[in-house]
Amino acid sequence: MNAEELLTTRSSMPRLNEPGPTVEQLKLIQAAAVRAPDHMGLTPYQFIQFQGKERQILADIYQQAARLNDFSETVIEQAGQLPFRAPLIIISCLRLREHSKVPRDEQLCTVACATHGMQQAAFAQGIGAIWRTGWMAENDFIKEQLGLSVDDAIVGFLYVGTPAVPTPIKPQKDPSPFFMNGNQLVLD
């Protein structure tokens, strides 16, 4: 896949099966993550991978969090099934670094770019991936179980695997409504 096609046809694949990425494919996905823009080289990220039987650990954490939130039994059961929607789940975490020149939002953007880079690296190799969030990304118990501090954040859960069906490519969007020239600004 050439770069132009990769950049203009990016799409999420919500239905993923075994097998997950090979060791070589995963190395490329990981290499793409650490090439994200990173002001001052703070590396404000950590990625936690769950694959194979390790996914049960994540399922247990999700179910405990759902119980602590007094969710219904149906939601608790569903929470335990979520990690099994793909052979590999990579949790992208912001590990905030205190720095006078690099605010939290910029560090958060670094982690978001790293997550996007991993998804693009998967897509470039014919692997499916989808970036998910949901209530689990905002849950303090889950953050604590993953070893995150109150200043850290879960940026997303990247589900990675073999597409169950051809990846649905969304129609192209017209970018023109989202771009304007500086002379179009109305200044007071």
PDB file of C-alpha atoms in Angstrom:
ATOM      1  CA  MET A   1       0.000   0.000   0.000  1.00  0.00           C
ATOM      2  CA  ASN A   2       1.466   3.357  -0.946  1.00  0.00           C
ATOM      3  CA  ALA A   3       1.471   6.304   1.450  1.00  0.00           C
ATOM      4  CA  GLU A   4      -1.179   8.278  -0.438  1.00  0.00           C
ATOM      5  CA  GLU A   5      -3.610   5.355  -0.373  1.00  0.00           C
ATOM      6  CA  LEU A   6      -2.853   4.697   3.291  1.00  0.00           C
ATOM      7  CA  LEU A   7      -3.522   8.305   4.287  1.00  0.00           C
ATOM      8  CA  THR A   8      -6.687   8.777   2.243  1.00  0.00           C
ATOM      9  CA  THR A   9      -8.401   5.427   2.830  1.00  0.00           C
ATOM     10  CA  ARG A  10      -7.816   4.961   6.572  1.00  0.00           C
ATOM     11  CA  SER A  11     -10.718   3.099   8.063  1.00  0.00           C
ATOM     12  CA  SER A  12     -11.569   1.206  11.212  1.00  0.00           C
ATOM     13  CA  MET A  13     -12.292  -2.511  11.136  1.00  0.00           C
ATOM     14  CA  PRO A  14     -14.788  -3.389  13.868  1.00  0.00           C
ATOM     15  CA  ARG A  15     -14.942  -7.145  13.168  1.00  0.00           C
ATOM     16  CA  LEU A  16     -11.649  -8.861  13.935  1.00  0.00           C
ATOM     17  CA  ASN A  17     -10.648 -12.511  14.167  1.00  0.00           C
ATOM     18  CA  GLU A  18      -7.568 -14.623  14.791  1.00  0.00           C
ATOM     19  CA  PRO A  19      -4.811 -14.581  13.925  1.00  0.00           C
ATOM     20  CA  GLY A  20      -3.379 -11.469  15.436  1.00  0.00           C
ATOM     21  CA  PRO A  21      -0.304  -9.795  14.036  1.00  0.00           C
ATOM     22  CA  THR A  22       2.878 -11.805  13.664  1.00  0.00           C
ATOM     23  CA  VAL A  23       5.952 -10.854  15.694  1.00  0.00           C
ATOM     24  CA  GLU A  24       7.320  -8.951  12.680  1.00  0.00           C
ATOM     25  CA  GLN A  25       4.038  -7.148  12.067  1.00  0.00           C
ATOM     26  CA  LEU A  26       3.777  -6.195  15.731  1.00  0.00           C
ATOM     27  CA  LYS A  27       7.326  -4.791  15.651  1.00  0.00           C
ATOM     28  CA  LEU A  28       6.309  -2.470  12.818  1.00  0.00           C
ATOM     29  CA  ILE A  29       3.173  -1.408  14.707  1.00  0.00           C
ATOM     30  CA  GLN A  30       5.291  -0.664  17.779  1.00  0.00           C
ATOM     31  CA  ALA A  31       7.905   1.213  15.727  1.00  0.00           C
ATOM     32  CA  ALA A  32       5.172   3.402  14.230  1.00  0.00           C
ATOM     33  CA  ALA A  33       3.937   4.311  17.717  1.00  0.00           C
ATOM     34  CA  VAL A  34       7.245   5.698  18.895  1.00  0.00           C
ATOM     35  CA  ARG A  35       7.644   7.856  15.753  1.00  0.00           C
ATOM     36  CA  ALA A  36       4.766  10.106  16.819  1.00  0.00           C
ATOM     37  CA  PRO A  37       5.460  13.840  17.116  1.00  0.00           C
ATOM     38  CA  ASP A  38       6.887  14.324  20.602  1.00  0.00           C
ATOM     39  CA  HIS A  39       7.891  17.841  21.683  1.00  0.00           C
ATOM     40  CA  MET A  40      11.045  17.739  23.809  1.00  0.00           C
ATOM     41  CA  GLY A  41      11.218  13.942  23.426  1.00  0.00           C
ATOM     42  CA  LEU A  42       9.209  13.364  26.604  1.00  0.00           C
ATOM     43  CA  THR A  43       7.778  10.025  25.444  1.00  0.00           C
ATOM     44  CA  PRO A  44       4.607  10.600  27.478  1.00  0.00           C
ATOM     45  CA  TYR A  45       3.167   7.241  26.567  1.00  0.00           C
ATOM     46  CA  GLN A  46       2.973   3.664  27.642  1.00  0.00           C
ATOM     47  CA  PHE A  47       1.288   0.871  25.722  1.00  0.00           C
ATOM     48  CA  ILE A  48      -0.082  -2.180  27.520  1.00  0.00           C
ATOM     49  CA  GLN A  49      -0.697  -5.235  25.342  1.00  0.00           C
ATOM     50  CA  PHE A  50      -3.147  -8.039  26.046  1.00  0.00           C
ATOM     51  CA  GLN A  51      -3.226 -11.091  23.787  1.00  0.00           C
ATOM     52  CA  GLY A  52      -4.077 -14.739  24.075  1.00  0.00           C
ATOM     53  CA  LYS A  53      -4.971 -15.765  27.618  1.00  0.00           C
ATOM     54  CA  GLU A  54      -3.833 -12.355  28.946  1.00  0.00           C
ATOM     55  CA  ARG A  55      -7.115 -10.920  27.644  1.00  0.00           C
ATOM     56  CA  GLN A  56      -8.853 -12.621  30.582  1.00  0.00           C
ATOM     57  CA  ILE A  57      -6.949 -10.308  32.936  1.00  0.00           C
ATOM     58  CA  LEU A  58      -8.447  -7.325  31.134  1.00  0.00           C
ATOM     59  CA  ALA A  59     -11.890  -8.957  31.107  1.00  0.00           C
ATOM     60  CA  ASP A  60     -11.703  -9.390  34.880  1.00  0.00           C
ATOM     61  CA  ILE A  61     -10.677  -5.753  35.358  1.00  0.00           C
ATOM     62  CA  TYR A  62     -13.561  -4.566  33.165  1.00  0.00           C
ATOM     63  CA  GLN A  63     -16.070  -6.686  35.074  1.00  0.00           C
ATOM     64  CA  GLN A  64     -14.796  -5.494  38.466  1.00  0.00           C
ATOM     65  CA  ALA A  65     -15.098  -1.890  37.275  1.00  0.00           C
ATOM     66  CA  ALA A  66     -18.636  -2.510  36.023  1.00  0.00           C
ATOM     67  CA  ARG A  67     -19.607  -4.002  39.397  1.00  0.00           C
ATOM     68  CA  LEU A  68     -18.109  -1.034  41.255  1.00  0.00           C
ATOM     69  CA  ASN A  69     -20.236   1.259  39.074  1.00  0.00           C
ATOM     70  CA  ASP A  70     -23.368  -0.737  39.956  1.00  0.00           C
ATOM     71  CA  PHE A  71     -23.975  -1.559  36.299  1.00  0.00           C
ATOM     72  CA  SER A  72     -26.578  -4.186  35.430  1.00  0.00           C
ATOM     73  CA  GLU A  73     -25.645  -7.850  35.210  1.00  0.00           C
ATOM     74  CA  THR A  74     -26.015  -7.610  31.445  1.00  0.00           C
ATOM     75  CA  VAL A  75     -23.433  -4.806  31.246  1.00  0.00           C
ATOM     76  CA  ILE A  76     -21.114  -6.693  33.622  1.00  0.00           C
ATOM     77  CA  GLU A  77     -21.310  -9.792  31.428  1.00  0.00           C
ATOM     78  CA  GLN A  78     -20.745  -7.738  28.257  1.00  0.00           C
ATOM     79  CA  ALA A  79     -17.732  -6.020  29.868  1.00  0.00           C
ATOM     80  CA  GLY A  80     -16.104  -9.414  30.337  1.00  0.00           C
ATOM     81  CA  GLN A  81     -16.526 -10.212  26.646  1.00  0.00           C
ATOM     82  CA  LEU A  82     -15.038  -6.997  25.252  1.00  0.00           C
ATOM     83  CA  PRO A  83     -11.355  -8.054  25.292  1.00  0.00           C
ATOM     84  CA  PHE A  84     -12.193 -11.095  23.178  1.00  0.00           C
ATOM     85  CA  ARG A  85     -13.365  -9.045  20.190  1.00  0.00           C
ATOM     86  CA  ALA A  86      -9.811  -9.126  18.819  1.00  0.00           C
ATOM     87  CA  PRO A  87      -6.684 -11.247  19.258  1.00  0.00           C
ATOM     88  CA  LEU A  88      -4.678  -8.240  20.479  1.00  0.00           C
ATOM     89  CA  ILE A  89      -5.657  -5.185  22.492  1.00  0.00           C
ATOM     90  CA  ILE A  90      -3.142  -2.380  22.927  1.00  0.00           C
ATOM     91  CA  ILE A  91      -4.092   0.152  25.577  1.00  0.00           C
ATOM     92  CA  SER A  92      -2.606   3.564  24.800  1.00  0.00           C
ATOM     93  CA  CYS A  93      -1.867   5.474  27.977  1.00  0.00           C
ATOM     94  CA  LEU A  94      -0.777   9.029  28.628  1.00  0.00           C
ATOM     95  CA  ARG A  95       1.988   9.060  31.238  1.00  0.00           C
ATOM     96  CA  LEU A  96       2.038  12.761  31.986  1.00  0.00           C
ATOM     97  CA  ARG A  97       5.505  14.298  32.258  1.00  0.00           C
ATOM     98  CA  GLU A  98       5.772  17.633  34.042  1.00  0.00           C
ATOM     99  CA  HIS A  99       7.422  20.114  31.700  1.00  0.00           C
ATOM    100  CA  SER A 100       7.153  23.903  31.464  1.00  0.00           C
ATOM    101  CA  LYS A 101       7.201  23.912  27.653  1.00  0.00           C
ATOM    102  CA  VAL A 102       4.970  20.911  26.952  1.00  0.00           C
ATOM    103  CA  PRO A 103       1.441  21.153  28.385  1.00  0.00           C
ATOM    104  CA  ARG A 104      -0.799  18.178  29.067  1.00  0.00           C
ATOM    105  CA  ASP A 105      -2.842  18.667  25.895  1.00  0.00           C
ATOM    106  CA  GLU A 106       0.267  18.505  23.734  1.00  0.00           C
ATOM    107  CA  GLN A 107       1.380  15.312  25.468  1.00  0.00           C
ATOM    108  CA  LEU A 108      -2.096  13.858  25.000  1.00  0.00           C
ATOM    109  CA  CYS A 109      -1.814  14.658  21.295  1.00  0.00           C
ATOM    110  CA  THR A 110       1.465  12.731  21.175  1.00  0.00           C
ATOM    111  CA  VAL A 111      -0.259   9.621  22.521  1.00  0.00           C
ATOM    112  CA  ALA A 112      -3.178  10.093  20.121  1.00  0.00           C
ATOM    113  CA  CYS A 113      -0.736  10.389  17.203  1.00  0.00           C
ATOM    114  CA  ALA A 114       1.066   7.254  18.397  1.00  0.00           C
ATOM    115  CA  THR A 115      -2.236   5.368  18.493  1.00  0.00           C
ATOM    116  CA  HIS A 116      -3.142   6.583  15.028  1.00  0.00           C
ATOM    117  CA  GLY A 117       0.314   5.548  13.817  1.00  0.00           C
ATOM    118  CA  MET A 118      -0.213   2.029  15.176  1.00  0.00           C
ATOM    119  CA  GLN A 119      -3.583   1.762  13.461  1.00  0.00           C
ATOM    120  CA  GLN A 120      -2.087   2.997  10.186  1.00  0.00           C
ATOM    121  CA  ALA A 121       0.818   0.531  10.485  1.00  0.00           C
ATOM    122  CA  ALA A 122      -1.679  -2.290  10.972  1.00  0.00           C
ATOM    123  CA  PHE A 123      -3.764  -1.130   8.024  1.00  0.00           C
ATOM    124  CA  ALA A 124      -0.649  -0.830   5.810  1.00  0.00           C
ATOM    125  CA  GLN A 125       0.114  -4.498   6.517  1.00  0.00           C
ATOM    126  CA  GLY A 126      -3.406  -5.714   5.738  1.00  0.00           C
ATOM    127  CA  ILE A 127      -4.257  -6.102   9.426  1.00  0.00           C
ATOM    128  CA  GLY A 128      -7.518  -4.780  10.813  1.00  0.00           C
ATOM    129  CA  ALA A 129      -7.653  -2.394  13.750  1.00  0.00           C
ATOM    130  CA  ILE A 130     -10.165  -0.198  15.511  1.00  0.00           C
ATOM    131  CA  TRP A 131      -9.546   2.452  18.159  1.00  0.00           C
ATOM    132  CA  ARG A 132     -12.174   2.304  20.876  1.00  0.00           C
ATOM    133  CA  THR A 133     -12.795   4.252  24.075  1.00  0.00           C
ATOM    134  CA  GLY A 134     -16.067   4.064  26.011  1.00  0.00           C
ATOM    135  CA  TRP A 135     -16.630   4.206  29.734  1.00  0.00           C
ATOM    136  CA  MET A 136     -13.577   2.002  30.375  1.00  0.00           C
ATOM    137  CA  ALA A 137     -11.231   4.769  29.193  1.00  0.00           C
ATOM    138  CA  GLU A 138     -12.597   7.150  31.841  1.00  0.00           C
ATOM    139  CA  ASN A 139     -12.837   4.693  34.714  1.00  0.00           C
ATOM    140  CA  ASP A 140     -10.568   5.400  37.708  1.00  0.00           C
ATOM    141  CA  PHE A 141     -10.572   1.765  38.879  1.00  0.00           C
ATOM    142  CA  ILE A 142      -9.371   0.558  35.479  1.00  0.00           C
ATOM    143  CA  LYS A 143      -6.695   3.252  35.399  1.00  0.00           C
ATOM    144  CA  GLU A 144      -5.538   2.182  38.860  1.00  0.00           C
ATOM    145  CA  GLN A 145      -5.428  -1.497  37.885  1.00  0.00           C
ATOM    146  CA  LEU A 146      -3.271  -0.572  34.889  1.00  0.00           C
ATOM    147  CA  GLY A 147      -0.844   1.268  37.167  1.00  0.00           C
ATOM    148  CA  LEU A 148      -1.817   4.753  36.035  1.00  0.00           C
ATOM    149  CA  SER A 149      -1.797   7.775  38.319  1.00  0.00           C
ATOM    150  CA  VAL A 150      -4.576  10.322  38.636  1.00  0.00           C
ATOM    151  CA  ASP A 151      -2.685  12.604  36.207  1.00  0.00           C
ATOM    152  CA  ASP A 152      -2.390   9.860  33.576  1.00  0.00           C
ATOM    153  CA  ALA A 153      -5.096   8.883  31.085  1.00  0.00           C
ATOM    154  CA  ILE A 154      -6.271   6.040  28.911  1.00  0.00           C
ATOM    155  CA  VAL A 155      -6.313   7.496  25.405  1.00  0.00           C
ATOM    156  CA  GLY A 156      -7.786   4.426  23.793  1.00  0.00           C
ATOM    157  CA  PHE A 157      -7.967   0.703  23.289  1.00  0.00           C
ATOM    158  CA  LEU A 158      -6.602  -0.399  19.929  1.00  0.00           C
ATOM    159  CA  TYR A 159      -8.144  -3.718  18.920  1.00  0.00           C
ATOM    160  CA  VAL A 160      -5.982  -5.508  16.332  1.00  0.00           C
ATOM    161  CA  GLY A 161      -6.547  -8.668  14.312  1.00  0.00           C
ATOM    162  CA  THR A 162      -7.439 -10.197  10.987  1.00  0.00           C
ATOM    163  CA  PRO A 163     -10.422  -8.525   9.314  1.00  0.00           C
ATOM    164  CA  ALA A 164     -13.478 -10.806   9.415  1.00  0.00           C
ATOM    165  CA  VAL A 165     -14.695  -9.179   6.190  1.00  0.00           C
ATOM    166  CA  PRO A 166     -13.045  -6.734   3.793  1.00  0.00           C
ATOM    167  CA  THR A 167     -12.374  -3.467   5.605  1.00  0.00           C
ATOM    168  CA  PRO A 168     -15.205  -1.056   4.816  1.00  0.00           C
ATOM    169  CA  ILE A 169     -13.685   2.067   3.280  1.00  0.00           C
ATOM    170  CA  LYS A 170     -15.852   5.104   3.952  1.00  0.00           C
ATOM    171  CA  PRO A 171     -16.566   7.545   1.138  1.00  0.00           C
ATOM    172  CA  GLN A 172     -14.109  10.405   0.721  1.00  0.00           C
ATOM    173  CA  LYS A 173     -15.026  13.629   2.515  1.00  0.00           C
ATOM    174  CA  ASP A 174     -14.717  17.009   0.884  1.00  0.00           C
ATOM    175  CA  PRO A 175     -12.071  18.737   3.015  1.00  0.00           C
ATOM    176  CA  SER A 176     -12.896  22.270   1.826  1.00  0.00           C
ATOM    177  CA  PRO A 177     -15.529  23.084   4.508  1.00  0.00           C
ATOM    178  CA  PHE A 178     -12.946  22.407   7.206  1.00  0.00           C
ATOM    179  CA  PHE A 179     -10.181  24.652   5.863  1.00  0.00           C
ATOM    180  CA  MET A 180     -10.149  28.412   5.564  1.00  0.00           C
ATOM    181  CA  ASN A 181      -7.629  31.040   4.645  1.00  0.00           C
ATOM    182  CA  GLY A 182      -6.411  33.483   7.237  1.00  0.00           C
ATOM    183  CA  ASN A 183      -7.905  36.412   5.278  1.00  0.00           C
ATOM    184  CA  GLN A 184     -11.370  34.914   5.965  1.00  0.00           C
ATOM    185  CA  LEU A 185     -11.054  35.727   9.677  1.00  0.00           C
ATOM    186  CA  VAL A 186     -13.173  38.507  11.082  1.00  0.00           C
ATOM    187  CA  LEU A 187     -11.041  40.380  13.584  1.00  0.00           C
ATOM    188  CA  ASP A 188     -12.336  42.872  16.152  1.00  0.00           C
TER     189      ASP A 188
END
